[in-house]
């Protein structure tokens, strides 16, 4: 666990931001996925070896492992730089620091580019060497003051990965990568490639990114609202089941013990309806939790990148950030579960029928079945049709609505016919032939 001095360093960013959610330790060789979630390189290697695929542990998205494996995944040098700042700030509060060049004298200065502490003698040598003479040197006092006020300003200059002595100064809009001056005449030549000043491109992108983040916040609010709605449906279904169960029990208490089996049957039926619907509601909550978490996680990362990243860091993930934001903004965040009733209805003539009551539920018309349909029905013939009402899962249920039936006569008109309710989810309808021709069944 970080000490009190470490917590102070992390006030602006937060300690958890610099920790891998797999190993729960500070990032080592951080790798960033297209969904903007970051993990240690070794943690991803272990994960891929275990599962055989690259799935983000945070949002569960699956990605194609690049040629070269996990080491070929884009490194998060923005995160690496934040960790370096963290380490530098811890060093800055030490009472005595040794020179990291000669390893003998007490350090008096800090090189921002090399990130090394130097004594007075090594400072003079540092200023004379052509490779390091342009480096920014600060006294230990100046460095501690800068670290306590604005550590981000001490970030080292970003150098080209191909021309390591050249500072990154331009942005190739054609390839969407930061480049140095040599790159503009070697791999990114005009007119095939369009170049811009790095800071101008970063400032313009920052404006675009702010607008996208605003939309992302609206999407987060929408997801949170629908998550709350899904939870409310879950609660309402639970409360409704409890209310109906109490009604069943109250009715059962009014009569003798012989109805206990009937009572239990009705309760089981209620709970079966409840379990089916509560499972859908629970799935909605899980989905909304995941989507809301993904949106919030991406938003937090992007805002931190905007506030603490430099121009090169900001533009290095431009493609991934834009793609991820568009993906999240267009993501479906509407709860699928619907409020659906299942109602217990007491039977008025219990003593006559021996039925305590029935549980009526929603009926899915497309799942209902009709049996005993004759191929031809002539005058003088009749047929008894058996209609079974079912829910969306195909389970036989007693409908809340009254079942009605019609037959189509030879003159194309429709006639209502009686429906006998068997009070168990089945209904009997008798149809008769009226003319020498066939009767048309609905």
Coordinates of C-alpha atoms in Angstrom, one line a residue:
X1 CA 0.0 0.0 0.0
X2 CA 1.3 3.5 -0.8
X3 CA 2.6 5.6 2.1
X4 CA 1.2 9.0 3.0
X5 CA 3.7 10.8 0.8
X6 CA 2.6 8.7 -2.2
X7 CA -1.1 9.5 -1.6
X8 CA -0.3 13.1 -1.7
X9 CA 1.4 12.6 -5.1
X10 CA -1.6 10.9 -6.4
X11 CA -4.2 13.5 -5.3
X12 CA -4.9 14.8 -8.8
X13 CA -5.0 11.4 -10.5
X14 CA -5.8 8.8 -7.9
X15 CA -3.7 5.8 -6.8
X16 CA -6.0 3.2 -8.6
X17 CA -5.5 4.9 -11.9
X18 CA -1.8 3.7 -12.0
X19 CA -2.7 0.2 -10.9
X20 CA -3.3 -2.9 -13.1
X21 CA -6.7 -4.4 -12.4
X22 CA -5.3 -7.9 -13.0
X23 CA -2.4 -8.0 -10.6
X24 CA -3.6 -5.0 -8.5
X25 CA -0.1 -3.5 -8.6
X26 CA 1.5 -0.5 -10.3
X27 CA 1.7 -0.9 -14.1
X28 CA 4.8 -2.6 -15.4
X29 CA 5.3 -2.1 -19.2
X30 CA 1.7 -1.0 -19.6
X31 CA -0.1 -2.0 -22.8
X32 CA -3.3 -0.2 -23.9
X33 CA -6.2 -2.0 -25.8
X34 CA -8.5 -0.3 -28.4
X35 CA -11.2 -0.1 -25.6
X36 CA -8.8 2.2 -23.7
X37 CA -8.2 -0.2 -20.9
X38 CA -4.6 -0.6 -19.8
X39 CA -2.8 -3.7 -18.3
X40 CA 0.7 -4.9 -17.5
X41 CA 2.3 -6.6 -20.5
X42 CA 3.1 -9.8 -18.4
X43 CA -0.5 -9.9 -17.1
X44 CA -1.8 -9.9 -20.7
X45 CA 0.7 -12.6 -21.7
X46 CA -0.4 -14.8 -18.8
X47 CA -4.1 -14.1 -19.7
X48 CA -3.6 -15.1 -23.3
X49 CA -1.7 -18.2 -22.4
X50 CA -4.5 -19.2 -20.0
X51 CA -7.5 -18.5 -22.3
X52 CA -6.0 -18.8 -25.7
X53 CA -7.4 -15.5 -26.8
X54 CA -7.2 -11.8 -26.1
X55 CA -10.3 -10.7 -24.2
X56 CA -10.3 -7.4 -22.2
X57 CA -10.8 -8.4 -18.5
X58 CA -12.7 -5.1 -17.9
X59 CA -15.3 -4.9 -20.7
X60 CA -15.0 -8.5 -22.1
X61 CA -14.4 -7.3 -25.7
X62 CA -12.4 -9.8 -27.8
X63 CA -9.5 -8.6 -30.0
X64 CA -7.3 -10.2 -32.6
X65 CA -3.8 -10.8 -31.2
X66 CA -1.3 -8.9 -33.4
X67 CA 1.6 -10.5 -35.1
X68 CA 4.3 -10.7 -32.5
X69 CA 1.8 -11.4 -29.7
X70 CA 1.2 -9.3 -26.6
X71 CA 4.6 -7.4 -26.9
X72 CA 3.4 -6.0 -30.2
X73 CA 0.3 -4.4 -28.6
X74 CA 0.6 -0.6 -28.5
X75 CA 2.4 0.6 -25.3
X76 CA 0.7 3.2 -23.2
X77 CA 3.5 5.7 -22.9
X78 CA 1.1 8.3 -21.4
X79 CA 0.7 5.9 -18.4
X80 CA 4.4 5.1 -18.3
X81 CA 5.1 8.8 -18.1
X82 CA 2.7 9.3 -15.2
X83 CA 4.4 6.5 -13.3
X84 CA 7.7 8.1 -14.0
X85 CA 6.4 11.4 -12.6
X86 CA 5.2 9.5 -9.6
X87 CA 8.6 7.9 -9.0
X88 CA 10.4 11.3 -9.6
X89 CA 8.2 13.0 -7.1
X90 CA 9.0 10.3 -4.5
X91 CA 12.7 10.8 -5.2
X92 CA 12.3 14.6 -4.8
X93 CA 11.3 14.3 -1.2
X94 CA 14.4 12.3 -0.2
X95 CA 16.8 14.2 2.1
X96 CA 20.0 13.2 0.3
X97 CA 20.4 12.0 -3.3
X98 CA 23.5 10.5 -4.8
X99 CA 24.8 11.4 -8.3
X100 CA 23.7 8.7 -10.7
X101 CA 26.6 9.3 -13.0
X102 CA 29.7 9.1 -10.8
X103 CA 27.9 7.2 -7.9
X104 CA 30.1 9.1 -5.4
X105 CA 29.2 12.7 -4.9
X106 CA 25.9 14.2 -3.6
X107 CA 23.5 15.1 -6.4
X108 CA 22.9 18.9 -6.9
X109 CA 21.0 18.9 -10.2
X110 CA 18.4 16.9 -12.1
X111 CA 18.3 16.3 -15.9
X112 CA 14.7 16.4 -17.0
X113 CA 15.5 14.5 -20.2
X114 CA 17.8 11.8 -18.8
X115 CA 15.9 11.7 -15.5
X116 CA 19.2 11.4 -13.7
X117 CA 20.5 13.2 -10.6
X118 CA 24.0 14.7 -11.2
X119 CA 26.7 16.3 -9.0
X120 CA 28.4 19.6 -9.9
X121 CA 31.3 17.9 -11.8
X122 CA 28.9 15.7 -13.8
X123 CA 26.7 18.7 -14.6
X124 CA 29.7 20.4 -16.3
X125 CA 30.4 17.3 -18.3
X126 CA 26.7 17.0 -19.2
X127 CA 26.7 20.5 -20.6
X128 CA 29.7 19.9 -22.8
X129 CA 28.6 16.6 -24.4
X130 CA 27.0 17.3 -27.8
X131 CA 24.3 14.7 -27.1
X132 CA 23.2 16.2 -23.8
X133 CA 24.2 19.9 -24.0
X134 CA 20.6 20.9 -24.9
X135 CA 19.1 19.0 -22.0
X136 CA 17.1 20.9 -19.3
X137 CA 19.0 20.9 -16.0
X138 CA 17.5 22.0 -12.7
X139 CA 18.9 22.3 -9.2
X140 CA 17.4 19.9 -6.6
X141 CA 15.6 22.9 -5.0
X142 CA 14.1 24.0 -8.3
X143 CA 13.1 20.4 -9.2
X144 CA 11.4 19.8 -5.8
X145 CA 9.5 23.1 -6.2
X146 CA 8.3 22.1 -9.7
X147 CA 7.3 18.7 -8.6
X148 CA 5.2 20.0 -5.7
X149 CA 3.4 22.6 -7.9
X150 CA 3.1 21.2 -11.5
X151 CA 4.8 17.8 -12.1
X152 CA 3.4 17.5 -15.6
X153 CA 5.5 20.4 -16.7
X154 CA 8.6 18.4 -16.1
X155 CA 7.8 15.7 -18.6
X156 CA 10.7 15.0 -20.9
X157 CA 10.7 16.0 -24.5
X158 CA 9.3 13.2 -26.7
X159 CA 11.8 11.9 -29.2
X160 CA 11.2 10.0 -32.5
X161 CA 11.3 6.3 -32.2
X162 CA 13.1 6.0 -35.6
X163 CA 15.4 9.1 -35.3
X164 CA 16.1 9.0 -31.6
X165 CA 18.0 12.3 -31.5
X166 CA 15.2 14.2 -33.1
X167 CA 12.4 15.8 -31.1
X168 CA 8.8 15.1 -32.3
X169 CA 7.6 18.4 -33.8
X170 CA 5.0 17.5 -36.5
X171 CA 1.9 15.4 -36.9
X172 CA 1.3 13.4 -40.1
X173 CA -2.4 13.7 -40.8
X174 CA -2.1 11.1 -43.6
X175 CA -0.8 8.4 -41.2
X176 CA -2.2 10.0 -38.0
X177 CA 1.1 9.7 -36.1
X178 CA 3.5 12.2 -34.5
X179 CA 6.8 12.5 -36.4
X180 CA 10.1 14.4 -36.4
X181 CA 11.6 16.6 -39.1
X182 CA 13.6 13.7 -40.6
X183 CA 10.4 11.6 -40.9
X184 CA 8.9 14.3 -43.0
X185 CA 11.5 13.8 -45.7
X186 CA 12.0 10.1 -45.4
X187 CA 8.9 8.0 -44.6
X188 CA 6.3 10.8 -44.6
X189 CA 7.3 12.9 -47.6
X190 CA 5.2 15.6 -49.3
X191 CA 3.0 15.6 -51.3
X192 CA 1.9 12.0 -50.4
X193 CA 1.7 13.0 -46.7
X194 CA 0.2 16.1 -45.1
X195 CA 2.1 17.5 -42.1
X196 CA 1.0 19.9 -39.4
X197 CA 2.6 21.5 -36.4
X198 CA 2.3 19.1 -33.5
X199 CA 0.8 21.6 -31.0
X200 CA -1.6 23.0 -33.6
X201 CA -2.9 19.5 -34.4
X202 CA -3.1 18.6 -30.7
X203 CA -5.0 21.8 -29.9
X204 CA -7.5 21.2 -32.7
X205 CA -7.9 17.5 -31.6
X206 CA -8.4 18.6 -28.0
X207 CA -11.3 20.8 -29.0
X208 CA -12.9 17.8 -31.0
X209 CA -12.2 15.5 -28.1
X210 CA -13.9 17.8 -25.6
X211 CA -17.0 17.8 -27.8
X212 CA -17.0 14.0 -28.0
X213 CA -16.5 13.7 -24.3
X214 CA -19.5 15.9 -23.7
X215 CA -21.6 13.5 -25.8
X216 CA -20.1 10.6 -23.9
X217 CA -21.2 12.1 -20.6
X218 CA -24.8 12.4 -22.0
X219 CA -24.5 8.7 -23.0
X220 CA -23.3 7.8 -19.5
X221 CA -26.3 9.6 -18.0
X222 CA -28.6 7.7 -20.3
X223 CA -27.1 4.4 -19.4
X224 CA -27.3 5.2 -15.7
X225 CA -31.0 6.2 -16.1
X226 CA -31.8 2.9 -17.8
X227 CA -29.8 1.0 -15.3
X228 CA -31.9 2.5 -12.6
X229 CA -35.1 1.6 -14.6
X230 CA -33.9 -2.0 -14.9
X231 CA -33.4 -2.1 -11.1
X232 CA -36.8 -0.7 -10.5
X233 CA -38.4 -3.3 -12.8
X234 CA -36.5 -5.9 -10.8
X235 CA -37.8 -4.5 -7.5
X236 CA -41.4 -4.1 -8.8
X237 CA -41.5 -7.7 -10.0
X238 CA -40.3 -8.9 -6.6
X239 CA -42.8 -6.8 -4.7
X240 CA -45.6 -7.9 -7.0
X241 CA -44.8 -11.5 -6.5
X242 CA -44.8 -11.0 -2.7
X243 CA -48.2 -9.2 -2.9
X244 CA -49.8 -11.9 -5.0
X245 CA -48.3 -14.6 -2.7
X246 CA -49.9 -12.9 0.3
X247 CA -53.3 -12.9 -1.4
X248 CA -53.0 -16.6 -2.1
X249 CA -52.1 -17.3 1.5
X250 CA -54.9 -15.1 2.9
X251 CA -57.4 -17.0 0.8
X252 CA -55.9 -20.3 1.9
X253 CA -56.2 -19.4 5.6
X254 CA -60.0 -19.0 5.2
X255 CA -60.6 -22.6 4.3
X256 CA -59.7 -26.0 5.7
X257 CA -56.5 -27.9 5.5
X258 CA -57.5 -29.9 2.4
X259 CA -56.8 -26.9 0.2
X260 CA -53.1 -26.8 1.2
X261 CA -52.0 -28.7 -1.8
X262 CA -54.0 -26.4 -4.1
X263 CA -52.5 -23.4 -2.3
X264 CA -48.9 -24.7 -2.8
X265 CA -49.6 -25.4 -6.5
X266 CA -50.7 -21.8 -7.1
X267 CA -47.6 -20.4 -5.2
X268 CA -45.3 -22.6 -7.3
X269 CA -46.9 -21.3 -10.4
X270 CA -46.6 -17.7 -9.3
X271 CA -42.9 -18.3 -8.5
X272 CA -42.3 -19.9 -11.8
X273 CA -43.6 -16.8 -13.6
X274 CA -41.6 -14.6 -11.3
X275 CA -38.4 -16.6 -11.8
X276 CA -38.8 -16.4 -15.6
X277 CA -39.3 -12.6 -15.6
X278 CA -36.8 -11.8 -12.8
X279 CA -34.1 -13.6 -14.8
X280 CA -34.7 -11.3 -17.7
X281 CA -34.7 -8.2 -15.4
X282 CA -31.5 -9.4 -13.7
X283 CA -29.8 -9.9 -17.1
X284 CA -30.8 -6.3 -18.0
X285 CA -29.1 -5.0 -14.8
X286 CA -26.0 -6.9 -15.5
X287 CA -25.8 -5.6 -19.1
X288 CA -26.5 -2.0 -18.0
X289 CA -23.9 -2.3 -15.2
X290 CA -21.3 -3.5 -17.7
X291 CA -22.2 -0.8 -20.3
X292 CA -22.3 2.0 -17.8
X293 CA -18.9 0.8 -16.4
X294 CA -17.4 0.8 -19.8
X295 CA -18.6 4.3 -20.6
X296 CA -17.5 5.7 -17.3
X297 CA -14.1 3.9 -17.4
X298 CA -13.4 5.3 -21.0
X299 CA -14.6 8.8 -19.9
X300 CA -12.3 8.8 -16.9
X301 CA -9.3 7.6 -18.9
X302 CA -9.8 10.2 -21.7
X303 CA -10.3 13.1 -19.3
X304 CA -7.1 12.2 -17.4
X305 CA -5.3 11.9 -20.8
X306 CA -6.7 15.4 -21.8
X307 CA -5.7 17.0 -18.5
X308 CA -2.3 15.3 -17.9
X309 CA -1.0 14.1 -21.3
X310 CA 1.2 16.1 -23.6
X311 CA 0.6 16.6 -27.3
X312 CA 2.4 13.5 -28.4
X313 CA 0.7 11.3 -25.8
X314 CA -2.7 12.9 -26.7
X315 CA -2.3 12.1 -30.4
X316 CA -0.8 8.7 -30.1
X317 CA -4.2 7.2 -29.3
X318 CA -6.3 9.4 -31.4
X319 CA -7.6 6.6 -33.6
X320 CA -8.4 4.3 -30.7
X321 CA -9.9 7.0 -28.6
X322 CA -12.2 8.3 -31.4
X323 CA -13.2 4.8 -32.4
X324 CA -13.9 3.8 -28.8
X325 CA -16.0 6.9 -28.1
X326 CA -18.0 6.4 -31.3
X327 CA -18.5 2.7 -30.3
X328 CA -19.7 3.7 -26.9
X329 CA -22.0 6.5 -28.1
X330 CA -23.8 4.3 -30.5
X331 CA -24.0 1.4 -28.1
X332 CA -27.5 0.2 -27.2
X333 CA -28.4 1.2 -23.6
X334 CA -32.1 0.6 -23.5
X335 CA -33.3 -2.0 -21.0
X336 CA -35.0 -5.0 -22.7
X337 CA -37.1 -6.1 -19.8
X338 CA -40.7 -5.1 -19.8
X339 CA -43.2 -4.8 -16.9
X340 CA -45.4 -7.9 -17.3
X341 CA -48.2 -8.9 -14.9
X342 CA -49.0 -12.2 -13.5
X343 CA -52.2 -12.0 -11.3
X344 CA -53.8 -14.4 -8.9
X345 CA -57.6 -14.5 -9.3
X346 CA -59.7 -16.3 -6.5
X347 CA -62.3 -18.8 -7.6
X348 CA -65.7 -17.8 -6.4
X349 CA -67.1 -21.4 -6.2
X350 CA -64.3 -23.2 -4.4
X351 CA -66.5 -25.7 -2.7
X352 CA -68.1 -26.7 -6.0
X353 CA -64.9 -27.0 -8.1
X354 CA -62.3 -27.6 -5.4
X355 CA -60.1 -24.9 -6.9
X356 CA -58.7 -22.1 -4.7
X357 CA -58.1 -19.8 -7.7
X358 CA -56.0 -19.4 -10.7
X359 CA -52.8 -17.4 -11.7
X360 CA -53.4 -15.5 -14.9
X361 CA -50.5 -14.4 -17.0
X362 CA -49.6 -12.8 -20.3
X363 CA -50.2 -14.8 -23.5
X364 CA -48.1 -14.8 -26.6
X365 CA -50.4 -15.2 -29.6
X366 CA -47.7 -16.7 -31.8
X367 CA -47.1 -19.5 -29.3
X368 CA -50.7 -20.5 -28.8
X369 CA -51.8 -23.8 -30.5
X370 CA -55.0 -25.1 -32.1
X371 CA -55.5 -28.8 -32.3
X372 CA -58.1 -31.1 -34.1
X373 CA -58.5 -28.8 -37.1
X374 CA -60.3 -30.8 -39.9
X375 CA -59.0 -30.6 -43.5
X376 CA -62.6 -30.2 -44.8
X377 CA -65.8 -29.3 -42.9
X378 CA -69.1 -29.8 -44.9
X379 CA -72.7 -29.1 -44.0
X380 CA -73.9 -31.4 -41.3
X381 CA -70.4 -32.0 -40.0
X382 CA -68.9 -30.5 -36.8
X383 CA -65.5 -30.4 -35.1
X384 CA -64.3 -29.7 -31.6
X385 CA -61.1 -27.5 -31.7
X386 CA -58.8 -27.5 -28.7
X387 CA -57.1 -24.1 -28.1
X388 CA -54.1 -24.0 -25.7
X389 CA -52.9 -20.6 -24.6
X390 CA -49.1 -20.3 -24.0
X391 CA -46.6 -17.6 -22.9
X392 CA -43.5 -16.5 -24.9
X393 CA -41.6 -19.6 -23.7
X394 CA -44.3 -21.9 -25.0
X395 CA -45.5 -22.8 -21.5
X396 CA -49.2 -23.4 -21.0
X397 CA -50.8 -20.5 -19.1
X398 CA -54.2 -19.2 -18.1
X399 CA -54.7 -15.9 -19.9
X400 CA -55.6 -12.6 -18.2
X401 CA -57.9 -11.7 -21.1
X402 CA -61.1 -13.4 -22.1
X403 CA -60.6 -15.7 -25.1
X404 CA -62.9 -14.9 -28.1
X405 CA -63.3 -16.8 -31.4
X406 CA -64.9 -16.2 -34.8
X407 CA -65.5 -18.3 -37.9
X408 CA -65.6 -17.1 -41.4
X409 CA -68.8 -18.2 -43.3
X410 CA -68.9 -19.0 -47.0
X411 CA -70.3 -15.5 -47.8
X412 CA -67.1 -14.0 -46.3
X413 CA -68.7 -12.7 -43.2
X414 CA -67.6 -13.5 -39.7
X415 CA -69.6 -15.0 -36.9
X416 CA -68.8 -15.1 -33.1
X417 CA -68.9 -18.6 -31.6
X418 CA -68.9 -19.8 -28.0
X419 CA -65.6 -20.6 -26.3
X420 CA -65.7 -23.1 -23.4
X421 CA -63.0 -22.2 -20.8
X422 CA -61.5 -25.4 -19.2
X423 CA -59.8 -23.1 -16.6
X424 CA -56.5 -24.7 -17.1
X425 CA -55.1 -22.8 -20.1
X426 CA -57.2 -24.9 -22.6
X427 CA -60.4 -23.9 -24.4
X428 CA -62.9 -25.9 -26.4
X429 CA -64.6 -24.4 -29.6
X430 CA -67.2 -26.3 -31.6
X431 CA -67.6 -25.4 -35.3
X432 CA -70.1 -26.8 -37.7
X433 CA -70.4 -26.9 -41.5
X434 CA -73.2 -24.6 -42.8
X435 CA -73.2 -25.1 -46.6
X436 CA -72.2 -27.7 -49.1
X437 CA -68.9 -25.9 -49.4
X438 CA -66.1 -25.8 -46.9
X439 CA -66.2 -23.5 -43.9
X440 CA -63.2 -21.2 -43.5
X441 CA -61.6 -21.4 -40.0
X442 CA -59.7 -18.4 -38.6

